[in-house]
């Protein structure tokens, strides 16, 4: 069981590191490759989960959820492969609308507070303006913002990969 746990950690490490480096270095060219990597990663987990479930059933004679989760992961891998390209372009405009609405609400709340407390909240106004500006940029220039978000995502994957390695050393058994 510990060996299998380590196998999963190494699989996650390799996936996170490879995907993260590809995204950071070549965000535009790597998009299709990363979709295949993510889909493959989920499918491999699904297959491993099915094998785990069947192994548990063979050993204990009991049915378990691992087989069902594995089949679900295989369907999810197929869905990622088929629908990821369609959903990604929607992220920046939706995020932009959310940021714009939050900026407006932040400004309104700060302005309402001045009626109760005799302080001019300059930092709140500045923060509201930044939120609204970011929202407008995300709405009007989605291609540039999606690349930026994608690169931040890649950087976070690289950081998570190193956390996986550190955790594998901690849980060494």
mmCIF file of N, CA and C in Angstrom, residues 61-166:
data_model
loop_
_atom_site.group_PDB
_atom_site.id
_atom_site.type_symbol
_atom_site.label_atom_id
_atom_site.label_comp_id
_atom_site.label_asym_id
_atom_site.label_seq_id
_atom_site.Cartn_x
_atom_site.Cartn_y
_atom_site.Cartn_z
ATOM 1 N N UNK A 61 -12.791 -10.051 -1.122
ATOM 2 C CA UNK A 61 -14.084 -10.548 -1.572
ATOM 3 C C UNK A 61 -15.176 -9.501 -1.491
ATOM 4 N N UNK A 62 -14.821 -8.289 -1.093
ATOM 5 C CA UNK A 62 -15.805 -7.214 -0.951
ATOM 6 C C UNK A 62 -15.765 -6.275 -2.150
ATOM 7 N N UNK A 63 -16.932 -5.786 -2.509
ATOM 8 C CA UNK A 63 -17.000 -4.758 -3.539
ATOM 9 C C UNK A 63 -16.595 -3.428 -2.920
ATOM 10 N N UNK A 64 -16.022 -2.546 -3.730
ATOM 11 C CA UNK A 64 -15.614 -1.241 -3.225
ATOM 12 C C UNK A 64 -15.857 -0.180 -4.276
ATOM 13 N N UNK A 65 -15.650 1.051 -3.881
ATOM 14 C CA UNK A 65 -15.951 2.182 -4.754
ATOM 15 C C UNK A 65 -14.852 2.446 -5.792
ATOM 16 N N UNK A 66 -13.689 1.855 -5.620
ATOM 17 C CA UNK A 66 -12.540 2.151 -6.488
ATOM 18 C C UNK A 66 -12.827 1.846 -7.956
ATOM 19 N N UNK A 67 -13.525 0.764 -8.239
ATOM 20 C CA UNK A 67 -13.825 0.425 -9.638
ATOM 21 C C UNK A 67 -14.739 1.481 -10.246
ATOM 22 N N UNK A 68 -15.759 1.864 -9.518
ATOM 23 C CA UNK A 68 -16.679 2.897 -10.004
ATOM 24 C C UNK A 68 -15.984 4.230 -10.208
ATOM 25 N N UNK A 69 -15.105 4.603 -9.269
ATOM 26 C CA UNK A 69 -14.347 5.837 -9.422
ATOM 27 C C UNK A 69 -13.421 5.764 -10.637
ATOM 28 N N UNK A 70 -12.821 4.608 -10.847
ATOM 29 C CA UNK A 70 -11.943 4.434 -12.003
ATOM 30 C C UNK A 70 -12.691 4.602 -13.315
ATOM 31 N N UNK A 71 -13.870 4.017 -13.401
ATOM 32 C CA UNK A 71 -14.684 4.164 -14.619
ATOM 33 C C UNK A 71 -15.080 5.635 -14.795
ATOM 34 N N UNK A 72 -15.453 6.287 -13.685
ATOM 35 C CA UNK A 72 -15.783 7.708 -13.740
ATOM 36 C C UNK A 72 -14.604 8.552 -14.215
ATOM 37 N N UNK A 73 -13.403 8.213 -13.749
ATOM 38 C CA UNK A 73 -12.207 8.936 -14.178
ATOM 39 C C UNK A 73 -11.939 8.729 -15.667
ATOM 40 N N UNK A 74 -12.224 7.537 -16.179
ATOM 41 C CA UNK A 74 -12.053 7.315 -17.620
ATOM 42 C C UNK A 74 -13.019 8.176 -18.425
ATOM 43 N N UNK A 75 -14.257 8.296 -17.958
ATOM 44 C CA UNK A 75 -15.222 9.170 -18.629
ATOM 45 C C UNK A 75 -14.795 10.642 -18.533
ATOM 46 N N UNK A 76 -14.279 11.035 -17.368
ATOM 47 C CA UNK A 76 -13.792 12.403 -17.195
ATOM 48 C C UNK A 76 -12.623 12.688 -18.134
ATOM 49 N N UNK A 77 -11.723 11.730 -18.293
ATOM 50 C CA UNK A 77 -10.593 11.895 -19.213
ATOM 51 C C UNK A 77 -11.092 12.122 -20.635
ATOM 52 N N UNK A 78 -12.106 11.380 -21.037
ATOM 53 C CA UNK A 78 -12.684 11.551 -22.367
ATOM 54 C C UNK A 78 -13.349 12.926 -22.495
ATOM 55 N N UNK A 79 -14.054 13.357 -21.451
ATOM 56 C CA UNK A 79 -14.707 14.669 -21.471
ATOM 57 C C UNK A 79 -13.678 15.792 -21.575
ATOM 58 N N UNK A 80 -12.585 15.680 -20.842
ATOM 59 C CA UNK A 80 -11.523 16.689 -20.928
ATOM 60 C C UNK A 80 -10.991 16.742 -22.352
ATOM 61 N N UNK A 81 -10.766 15.602 -22.934
ATOM 62 C CA UNK A 81 -10.239 15.537 -24.296
ATOM 63 C C UNK A 81 -11.194 16.178 -25.303
ATOM 64 N N UNK A 82 -12.483 15.968 -25.107
ATOM 65 C CA UNK A 82 -13.467 16.462 -26.067
ATOM 66 C C UNK A 82 -13.890 17.914 -25.854
ATOM 67 N N UNK A 83 -13.969 18.362 -24.580
ATOM 68 C CA UNK A 83 -14.596 19.656 -24.306
ATOM 69 C C UNK A 83 -13.664 20.751 -23.803
ATOM 70 N N UNK A 84 -12.423 20.458 -23.489
ATOM 71 C CA UNK A 84 -11.521 21.474 -22.919
ATOM 72 C C UNK A 84 -11.333 22.663 -23.855
ATOM 73 N N UNK A 85 -11.160 22.404 -25.139
ATOM 74 C CA UNK A 85 -10.949 23.498 -26.098
ATOM 75 C C UNK A 85 -12.163 24.419 -26.191
ATOM 76 N N UNK A 86 -13.337 23.875 -25.932
ATOM 77 C CA UNK A 86 -14.554 24.686 -26.016
ATOM 78 C C UNK A 86 -14.753 25.564 -24.788
ATOM 79 N N UNK A 87 -14.341 25.082 -23.617
ATOM 80 C CA UNK A 87 -14.610 25.806 -22.376
ATOM 81 C C UNK A 87 -13.552 26.844 -22.015
ATOM 82 N N UNK A 88 -12.316 26.625 -22.401
ATOM 83 C CA UNK A 88 -11.226 27.524 -22.008
ATOM 84 C C UNK A 88 -11.433 28.961 -22.490
ATOM 85 N N UNK A 89 -11.890 29.202 -23.720
ATOM 86 C CA UNK A 89 -12.075 30.594 -24.144
ATOM 87 C C UNK A 89 -13.111 31.363 -23.325
ATOM 88 N N UNK A 90 -13.974 30.654 -22.606
ATOM 89 C CA UNK A 90 -14.991 31.326 -21.800
ATOM 90 C C UNK A 90 -14.451 31.828 -20.461
ATOM 91 N N UNK A 91 -13.298 31.340 -20.029
ATOM 92 C CA UNK A 91 -12.777 31.684 -18.706
ATOM 93 C C UNK A 91 -12.499 33.179 -18.548
ATOM 94 N N UNK A 92 -11.724 33.829 -19.434
ATOM 95 C CA UNK A 92 -11.433 35.253 -19.205
ATOM 96 C C UNK A 92 -12.665 36.163 -19.173
ATOM 97 N N UNK A 93 -13.600 36.055 -20.120
ATOM 98 C CA UNK A 93 -14.756 36.947 -20.028
ATOM 99 C C UNK A 93 -15.589 36.729 -18.757
ATOM 100 N N UNK A 94 -15.775 35.470 -18.376
ATOM 101 C CA UNK A 94 -16.553 35.194 -17.158
ATOM 102 C C UNK A 94 -15.812 35.728 -15.937
ATOM 103 N N UNK A 95 -14.509 35.487 -15.875
ATOM 104 C CA UNK A 95 -13.705 36.010 -14.771
ATOM 105 C C UNK A 95 -13.712 37.535 -14.786
ATOM 106 N N UNK A 96 -13.669 38.130 -15.969
ATOM 107 C CA UNK A 96 -13.729 39.585 -16.086
ATOM 108 C C UNK A 96 -15.027 40.150 -15.553
ATOM 109 N N UNK A 97 -16.132 39.516 -15.878
ATOM 110 C CA UNK A 97 -17.432 39.968 -15.372
ATOM 111 C C UNK A 97 -17.473 39.857 -13.857
ATOM 112 N N UNK A 98 -16.955 38.763 -13.318
ATOM 113 C CA UNK A 98 -16.931 38.576 -11.864
ATOM 114 C C UNK A 98 -16.086 39.667 -11.203
ATOM 115 N N UNK A 99 -14.907 39.960 -11.754
ATOM 116 C CA UNK A 99 -14.047 41.005 -11.198
ATOM 117 C C UNK A 99 -14.703 42.376 -11.289
ATOM 118 N N UNK A 100 -15.336 42.675 -12.405
ATOM 119 C CA UNK A 100 -16.001 43.965 -12.582
ATOM 120 C C UNK A 100 -17.131 44.137 -11.575
ATOM 121 N N UNK A 101 -17.952 43.123 -11.431
ATOM 122 C CA UNK A 101 -19.060 43.195 -10.464
ATOM 123 C C UNK A 101 -18.522 43.333 -9.038
ATOM 124 N N UNK A 102 -17.463 42.568 -8.707
ATOM 125 C CA UNK A 102 -16.884 42.680 -7.370
ATOM 126 C C UNK A 102 -16.293 44.067 -7.129
ATOM 127 N N UNK A 103 -15.664 44.650 -8.146
ATOM 128 C CA UNK A 103 -15.116 46.000 -8.019
ATOM 129 C C UNK A 103 -16.205 47.028 -7.777
ATOM 130 N N UNK A 104 -17.286 46.918 -8.513
ATOM 131 C CA UNK A 104 -18.415 47.844 -8.331
ATOM 132 C C UNK A 104 -19.012 47.670 -6.938
ATOM 133 N N UNK A 105 -19.209 46.427 -6.516
ATOM 134 C CA UNK A 105 -19.748 46.185 -5.174
ATOM 135 C C UNK A 105 -18.813 46.704 -4.092
ATOM 136 N N UNK A 106 -17.510 46.519 -4.268
ATOM 137 C CA UNK A 106 -16.524 47.008 -3.302
ATOM 138 C C UNK A 106 -16.608 48.527 -3.190
ATOM 139 N N UNK A 107 -16.703 49.195 -4.322
ATOM 140 C CA UNK A 107 -16.821 50.655 -4.317
ATOM 141 C C UNK A 107 -18.110 51.088 -3.610
ATOM 142 N N UNK A 108 -19.211 50.457 -3.962
ATOM 143 C CA UNK A 108 -20.498 50.805 -3.356
ATOM 144 C C UNK A 108 -20.471 50.593 -1.850
ATOM 145 N N UNK A 109 -19.931 49.433 -1.411
ATOM 146 C CA UNK A 109 -19.856 49.154 0.021
ATOM 147 C C UNK A 109 -18.970 50.173 0.740
ATOM 148 N N UNK A 110 -17.856 50.521 0.141
ATOM 149 C CA UNK A 110 -16.949 51.504 0.742
ATOM 150 C C UNK A 110 -17.614 52.871 0.822
ATOM 151 N N UNK A 111 -18.316 53.243 -0.245
ATOM 152 C CA UNK A 111 -19.007 54.536 -0.263
ATOM 153 C C UNK A 111 -20.134 54.575 0.775
ATOM 154 N N UNK A 112 -20.860 53.485 0.914
ATOM 155 C CA UNK A 112 -21.926 53.405 1.928
ATOM 156 C C UNK A 112 -21.356 53.516 3.345
ATOM 157 N N UNK A 113 -20.158 52.970 3.535
ATOM 158 C CA UNK A 113 -19.539 52.995 4.852
ATOM 159 C C UNK A 113 -19.185 54.423 5.268
ATOM 160 N N UNK A 114 -18.907 55.299 4.296
ATOM 161 C CA UNK A 114 -18.562 56.685 4.637
ATOM 162 C C UNK A 114 -19.744 57.415 5.264
ATOM 163 N N UNK A 115 -20.947 56.926 5.066
ATOM 164 C CA UNK A 115 -22.127 57.531 5.687
ATOM 165 C C UNK A 115 -22.190 57.203 7.178
ATOM 166 N N UNK A 116 -21.568 56.090 7.569
ATOM 167 C CA UNK A 116 -21.588 55.669 8.973
ATOM 168 C C UNK A 116 -20.315 56.056 9.716
ATOM 169 N N UNK A 117 -19.198 56.031 8.999
ATOM 170 C CA UNK A 117 -17.899 56.327 9.603
ATOM 171 C C UNK A 117 -17.292 57.509 8.847
ATOM 172 N N UNK A 118 -16.895 58.550 9.556
ATOM 173 C CA UNK A 118 -16.388 59.749 8.857
ATOM 174 C C UNK A 118 -14.945 59.599 8.357
ATOM 175 N N UNK A 119 -14.722 58.607 7.475
ATOM 176 C CA UNK A 119 -13.400 58.362 6.910
ATOM 177 C C UNK A 119 -13.561 58.172 5.404
ATOM 178 N N UNK A 120 -12.649 58.734 4.638
ATOM 179 C CA UNK A 120 -12.660 58.505 3.202
ATOM 180 C C UNK A 120 -11.755 57.301 2.919
ATOM 181 N N UNK A 121 -12.333 56.212 2.438
ATOM 182 C CA UNK A 121 -11.564 54.971 2.247
ATOM 183 C C UNK A 121 -10.801 54.951 0.922
ATOM 184 N N UNK A 122 -9.717 55.705 0.843
ATOM 185 C CA UNK A 122 -8.956 55.806 -0.404
ATOM 186 C C UNK A 122 -8.431 54.449 -0.880
ATOM 187 N N UNK A 123 -7.938 53.646 0.048
ATOM 188 C CA UNK A 123 -7.420 52.337 -0.351
ATOM 189 C C UNK A 123 -8.518 51.432 -0.899
ATOM 190 N N UNK A 124 -9.701 51.508 -0.300
ATOM 191 C CA UNK A 124 -10.828 50.723 -0.817
ATOM 192 C C UNK A 124 -11.225 51.198 -2.214
ATOM 193 N N UNK A 125 -11.219 52.507 -2.414
ATOM 194 C CA UNK A 125 -11.529 53.025 -3.743
ATOM 195 C C UNK A 125 -10.481 52.586 -4.765
ATOM 196 N N UNK A 126 -9.219 52.634 -4.360
ATOM 197 C CA UNK A 126 -8.132 52.208 -5.243
ATOM 198 C C UNK A 126 -8.275 50.722 -5.578
ATOM 199 N N UNK A 127 -8.553 49.922 -4.563
ATOM 200 C CA UNK A 127 -8.746 48.481 -4.757
ATOM 201 C C UNK A 127 -9.932 48.228 -5.689
ATOM 202 N N UNK A 128 -11.014 48.960 -5.497
ATOM 203 C CA UNK A 128 -12.194 48.826 -6.361
ATOM 204 C C UNK A 128 -11.851 49.169 -7.804
ATOM 205 N N UNK A 129 -11.094 50.240 -7.975
ATOM 206 C CA UNK A 129 -10.702 50.653 -9.328
ATOM 207 C C UNK A 129 -9.831 49.582 -9.981
ATOM 208 N N UNK A 130 -8.910 48.995 -9.222
ATOM 209 C CA UNK A 130 -8.074 47.930 -9.771
ATOM 210 C C UNK A 130 -8.897 46.712 -10.173
ATOM 211 N N UNK A 131 -9.855 46.336 -9.335
ATOM 212 C CA UNK A 131 -10.726 45.206 -9.671
ATOM 213 C C UNK A 131 -11.510 45.484 -10.952
ATOM 214 N N UNK A 132 -12.071 46.695 -11.050
ATOM 215 C CA UNK A 132 -12.846 47.036 -12.239
ATOM 216 C C UNK A 132 -11.962 47.079 -13.479
ATOM 217 N N UNK A 133 -10.762 47.641 -13.347
ATOM 218 C CA UNK A 133 -9.834 47.697 -14.467
ATOM 219 C C UNK A 133 -9.439 46.289 -14.919
ATOM 220 N N UNK A 134 -9.121 45.424 -13.972
ATOM 221 C CA UNK A 134 -8.775 44.041 -14.319
ATOM 222 C C UNK A 134 -9.957 43.355 -15.007
ATOM 223 N N UNK A 135 -11.154 43.582 -14.508
ATOM 224 C CA UNK A 135 -12.344 43.002 -15.122
ATOM 225 C C UNK A 135 -12.534 43.457 -16.554
ATOM 226 N N UNK A 136 -12.339 44.747 -16.793
ATOM 227 C CA UNK A 136 -12.485 45.289 -18.150
ATOM 228 C C UNK A 136 -11.422 44.701 -19.077
ATOM 229 N N UNK A 137 -10.176 44.590 -18.582
ATOM 230 C CA UNK A 137 -9.104 44.008 -19.403
ATOM 231 C C UNK A 137 -9.435 42.558 -19.751
ATOM 232 N N UNK A 138 -9.920 41.811 -18.782
ATOM 233 C CA UNK A 138 -10.261 40.405 -19.028
ATOM 234 C C UNK A 138 -11.397 40.296 -20.039
ATOM 235 N N UNK A 139 -12.338 41.209 -19.996
ATOM 236 C CA UNK A 139 -13.470 41.158 -20.928
ATOM 237 C C UNK A 139 -13.048 41.587 -22.331
ATOM 238 N N UNK A 140 -12.268 42.669 -22.428
ATOM 239 C CA UNK A 140 -11.916 43.221 -23.740
ATOM 240 C C UNK A 140 -10.725 42.546 -24.412
ATOM 241 N N UNK A 141 -9.849 41.918 -23.637
ATOM 242 C CA UNK A 141 -8.659 41.298 -24.217
ATOM 243 C C UNK A 141 -8.486 39.876 -23.666
ATOM 244 N N UNK A 142 -9.436 39.005 -23.963
ATOM 245 C CA UNK A 142 -9.387 37.671 -23.350
ATOM 246 C C UNK A 142 -8.196 36.824 -23.773
ATOM 247 N N UNK A 143 -7.699 37.003 -25.004
ATOM 248 C CA UNK A 143 -6.598 36.133 -25.447
ATOM 249 C C UNK A 143 -5.324 36.391 -24.653
ATOM 250 N N UNK A 144 -4.991 37.646 -24.384
ATOM 251 C CA UNK A 144 -3.785 37.963 -23.616
ATOM 252 C C UNK A 144 -3.946 37.528 -22.154
ATOM 253 N N UNK A 145 -5.122 37.754 -21.594
ATOM 254 C CA UNK A 145 -5.308 37.395 -20.185
ATOM 255 C C UNK A 145 -5.332 35.891 -19.994
ATOM 256 N N UNK A 146 -5.848 35.169 -20.966
ATOM 257 C CA UNK A 146 -5.867 33.715 -20.816
ATOM 258 C C UNK A 146 -4.448 33.161 -20.845
ATOM 259 N N UNK A 147 -3.574 33.753 -21.645
ATOM 260 C CA UNK A 147 -2.176 33.316 -21.671
ATOM 261 C C UNK A 147 -1.519 33.612 -20.327
ATOM 262 N N UNK A 148 -1.786 34.785 -19.773
ATOM 263 C CA UNK A 148 -1.223 35.153 -18.473
ATOM 264 C C UNK A 148 -1.713 34.201 -17.381
ATOM 265 N N UNK A 149 -3.018 33.956 -17.352
ATOM 266 C CA UNK A 149 -3.582 33.037 -16.351
ATOM 267 C C UNK A 149 -2.997 31.641 -16.541
ATOM 268 N N UNK A 150 -2.866 31.237 -17.767
ATOM 269 C CA UNK A 150 -2.322 29.922 -18.102
ATOM 270 C C UNK A 150 -0.879 29.788 -17.618
ATOM 271 N N UNK A 151 -0.077 30.839 -17.804
ATOM 272 C CA UNK A 151 1.304 30.798 -17.330
ATOM 273 C C UNK A 151 1.371 30.771 -15.798
ATOM 274 N N UNK A 152 0.500 31.521 -15.140
ATOM 275 C CA UNK A 152 0.446 31.456 -13.669
ATOM 276 C C UNK A 152 0.076 30.050 -13.215
ATOM 277 N N UNK A 153 -0.839 29.450 -13.933
ATOM 278 C CA UNK A 153 -1.234 28.077 -13.640
ATOM 279 C C UNK A 153 -0.043 27.134 -13.806
ATOM 280 N N UNK A 154 0.722 27.313 -14.879
ATOM 281 C CA UNK A 154 1.908 26.489 -15.109
ATOM 282 C C UNK A 154 2.934 26.646 -14.001
ATOM 283 N N UNK A 155 3.152 27.868 -13.565
ATOM 284 C CA UNK A 155 4.086 28.122 -12.469
ATOM 285 C C UNK A 155 3.615 27.446 -11.184
ATOM 286 N N UNK A 156 2.322 27.508 -10.928
ATOM 287 C CA UNK A 156 1.800 26.849 -9.723
ATOM 288 C C UNK A 156 1.930 25.328 -9.832
ATOM 289 N N UNK A 157 1.819 24.767 -11.032
ATOM 290 C CA UNK A 157 2.017 23.324 -11.196
ATOM 291 C C UNK A 157 3.444 22.915 -10.872
ATOM 292 N N UNK A 158 4.413 23.732 -11.293
ATOM 293 C CA UNK A 158 5.814 23.438 -10.981
ATOM 294 C C UNK A 158 6.041 23.469 -9.468
ATOM 295 N N UNK A 159 5.479 24.456 -8.805
ATOM 296 C CA UNK A 159 5.611 24.549 -7.343
ATOM 297 C C UNK A 159 4.956 23.338 -6.675
ATOM 298 N N UNK A 160 3.777 22.952 -7.138
ATOM 299 C CA UNK A 160 3.101 21.776 -6.579
ATOM 300 C C UNK A 160 3.911 20.501 -6.803
ATOM 301 N N UNK A 161 4.606 20.415 -7.939
ATOM 302 C CA UNK A 161 5.444 19.243 -8.215
ATOM 303 C C UNK A 161 6.519 19.104 -7.144
ATOM 304 N N UNK A 162 7.140 20.217 -6.787
ATOM 305 C CA UNK A 162 8.179 20.141 -5.764
ATOM 306 C C UNK A 162 7.599 19.823 -4.389
ATOM 307 N N UNK A 163 6.376 20.278 -4.118
ATOM 308 C CA UNK A 163 5.714 19.876 -2.869
ATOM 309 C C UNK A 163 5.465 18.374 -2.843
ATOM 310 N N UNK A 164 5.141 17.800 -4.002
ATOM 311 C CA UNK A 164 4.944 16.352 -4.077
ATOM 312 C C UNK A 164 6.225 15.605 -3.718
ATOM 313 N N UNK A 165 7.352 16.086 -4.230
ATOM 314 C CA UNK A 165 8.635 15.449 -3.919
ATOM 315 C C UNK A 165 8.933 15.568 -2.428
ATOM 316 N N UNK A 166 8.722 16.741 -1.872
ATOM 317 C CA UNK A 166 8.964 16.932 -0.427
ATOM 318 C C UNK A 166 8.062 16.009 0.377
#
